[in-house]
Amino acid sequence: LYLPAFPVVDAANVAQCCAHVGDQVEMIGQVRRARTAELSLAEGGVVRVEFGAFPDDMAALHVYAADARDADAALDQLRPDEWVSAMGLVEPPRSERIDGRVCKMVSIQITHRSQLTRLPESEALHRLISSARSVS
């Protein structure tokens, strides 16, 4: 049995994530892609972790990095196919236009390492299944 501190949401289910905008949640998902965005050596930047693929709507994490070394460490930990648990506040969805297509993205900001945990697939699925049962 898994007893979460916050509601558990499936990062692959964008509608479920959107239903929790403004709530503290535990978002669990399998990383599809992680890449740096807005990174400068002096000011740090953001590593965006995507749980879907364009042009589909998706959930994402924005992991703040203090510098390039911190960003590299985050990218190394957040490889495609890794399962992660992220604790945070679900932000309102925003739209992004890529190659003329619009994608809706709902995200959580990660400002501290303690908000993010890599999970074995079996544990990630256990948490998602346990939480789905407790809701019904």
Short mmCIF file of C-alpha atoms in Angstrom, two decimals:
data_model
loop_
_atom_site.label_atom_id
_atom_site.label_comp_id
_atom_site.label_asym_id
_atom_site.label_seq_id
_atom_site.Cartn_x
_atom_site.Cartn_y
_atom_site.Cartn_z
CA LEU A 1 0.00 0.00 0.00
CA TYR A 2 1.29 3.47 -0.87
CA LEU A 3 0.07 6.44 1.19
CA PRO A 4 1.14 9.62 -0.63
CA ALA A 5 1.45 13.02 1.01
CA PHE A 6 -0.24 14.62 -2.03
CA PRO A 7 -2.57 13.39 -4.78
CA VAL A 8 -0.68 11.25 -7.30
CA VAL A 9 -1.13 12.18 -10.96
CA ASP A 10 -0.01 10.25 -14.01
CA ALA A 11 2.24 12.45 -16.17
CA ALA A 12 1.00 10.55 -19.25
CA ASN A 13 -2.57 11.73 -18.53
CA VAL A 14 -2.65 15.43 -19.44
CA ALA A 15 -6.35 15.80 -18.54
CA GLN A 16 -5.68 14.40 -15.06
CA CYS A 17 -2.74 16.80 -14.62
CA CYS A 18 -4.88 19.76 -15.77
CA ALA A 19 -7.57 18.79 -13.25
CA HIS A 20 -5.01 19.51 -10.50
CA VAL A 21 -3.89 22.99 -11.60
CA GLY A 22 -3.08 24.97 -8.45
CA ASP A 23 -2.70 21.80 -6.34
CA GLN A 24 0.38 20.27 -4.74
CA VAL A 25 0.77 16.83 -6.32
CA GLU A 26 3.13 13.95 -6.84
CA MET A 27 3.50 13.63 -10.62
CA ILE A 28 4.82 10.26 -11.74
CA GLY A 29 5.92 9.58 -15.27
CA GLN A 30 8.38 8.05 -17.70
CA VAL A 31 10.76 10.57 -19.23
CA ARG A 32 10.39 10.89 -23.00
CA ARG A 33 12.95 13.68 -23.45
CA ALA A 34 15.05 16.02 -21.31
CA ARG A 35 16.82 19.06 -22.72
CA THR A 36 18.27 22.35 -21.58
CA ALA A 37 16.44 25.59 -22.17
CA GLU A 38 17.54 29.14 -21.41
CA LEU A 39 20.95 28.00 -20.12
CA SER A 40 23.87 30.37 -19.54
CA LEU A 41 27.07 29.53 -17.68
CA ALA A 42 26.75 32.57 -15.43
CA GLU A 43 23.07 32.42 -14.49
CA GLY A 44 22.17 28.77 -14.76
CA GLY A 45 18.98 27.82 -16.50
CA VAL A 46 16.27 25.25 -16.92
CA VAL A 47 16.21 21.58 -17.86
CA ARG A 48 12.84 20.71 -19.39
CA VAL A 49 11.71 17.14 -18.81
CA GLU A 50 8.93 16.07 -21.17
CA PHE A 51 6.54 13.16 -20.56
CA GLY A 52 5.04 13.27 -24.05
CA ALA A 53 6.00 14.10 -27.64
CA PHE A 54 5.10 17.04 -29.85
CA PRO A 55 2.60 17.79 -31.27
CA ASP A 56 0.56 16.01 -28.57
CA ASP A 57 -0.41 17.85 -25.40
CA MET A 58 1.92 16.86 -22.56
CA ALA A 59 3.03 17.24 -18.97
CA ALA A 60 6.53 18.49 -18.23
CA LEU A 61 8.89 19.47 -15.44
CA HIS A 62 11.03 22.60 -15.43
CA VAL A 63 14.10 21.78 -13.34
CA TYR A 64 16.08 24.87 -12.35
CA ALA A 65 19.87 24.44 -12.58
CA ALA A 66 22.36 26.76 -10.86
CA ASP A 67 24.97 26.39 -13.61
CA ALA A 68 25.98 24.26 -16.59
CA ARG A 69 27.44 21.53 -14.35
CA ASP A 70 24.16 21.33 -12.41
CA ALA A 71 22.24 21.11 -15.69
CA ASP A 72 24.52 18.31 -16.93
CA ALA A 73 23.94 16.39 -13.68
CA ALA A 74 20.16 16.79 -14.06
CA LEU A 75 20.29 15.64 -17.70
CA ASP A 76 22.34 12.61 -16.67
CA GLN A 77 19.75 11.66 -14.03
CA LEU A 78 16.72 12.31 -16.27
CA ARG A 79 17.43 10.13 -19.28
CA PRO A 80 14.70 8.91 -21.63
CA ASP A 81 12.76 5.90 -20.27
CA GLU A 82 13.67 6.70 -16.63
CA TRP A 83 10.71 6.85 -14.25
CA VAL A 84 10.52 9.85 -11.91
CA SER A 85 8.37 11.21 -9.13
CA ALA A 86 8.12 15.00 -8.88
CA MET A 87 6.50 16.88 -6.00
CA GLY A 88 5.21 20.36 -6.71
CA LEU A 89 2.49 22.79 -7.64
CA VAL A 90 0.76 22.17 -10.98
CA GLU A 91 0.90 25.38 -13.00
CA PRO A 92 -1.81 26.51 -15.44
CA PRO A 93 -1.33 25.02 -18.91
CA ARG A 94 0.29 27.13 -21.57
CA SER A 95 0.40 26.72 -25.32
CA GLU A 96 3.53 26.35 -27.41
CA ARG A 97 3.71 26.60 -31.17
CA ILE A 98 6.22 24.34 -32.90
CA ASP A 99 6.37 23.97 -36.67
CA GLY A 100 2.95 25.60 -36.98
CA ARG A 101 1.30 23.18 -34.55
CA VAL A 102 0.03 24.12 -31.11
CA CYS A 103 0.73 21.93 -28.08
CA LYS A 104 -0.73 22.45 -24.61
CA MET A 105 1.79 21.91 -21.81
CA VAL A 106 1.04 21.59 -18.09
CA SER A 107 4.06 21.66 -15.80
CA ILE A 108 5.62 21.63 -12.35
CA GLN A 109 8.58 23.83 -11.41
CA ILE A 110 11.42 21.96 -9.68
CA THR A 111 13.57 24.36 -7.66
CA HIS A 112 15.11 21.88 -5.20
CA ARG A 113 16.54 18.40 -5.71
CA SER A 114 14.34 17.00 -2.92
CA GLN A 115 11.29 17.52 -5.18
CA LEU A 116 12.53 14.93 -7.68
CA THR A 117 13.15 11.20 -7.21
CA ARG A 118 14.11 8.60 -9.77
CA LEU A 119 12.02 5.41 -9.33
CA PRO A 120 12.29 1.84 -10.54
CA GLU A 121 9.49 1.14 -13.03
CA SER A 122 7.86 -1.34 -10.62
CA GLU A 123 7.65 1.29 -7.85
CA ALA A 124 6.31 3.96 -10.23
CA LEU A 125 3.57 1.63 -11.47
CA HIS A 126 2.77 0.53 -7.91
CA ARG A 127 2.27 4.16 -6.83
CA LEU A 128 0.09 4.94 -9.85
CA ILE A 129 -2.07 1.83 -9.38
CA SER A 130 -2.40 2.28 -5.60
CA SER A 131 -3.47 5.88 -6.03
CA ALA A 132 -5.96 5.06 -8.79
CA ARG A 133 -7.58 2.49 -6.48
CA SER A 134 -7.85 4.90 -3.55
CA VAL A 135 -9.63 7.49 -5.72
CA SER A 136 -12.33 5.09 -6.95
#
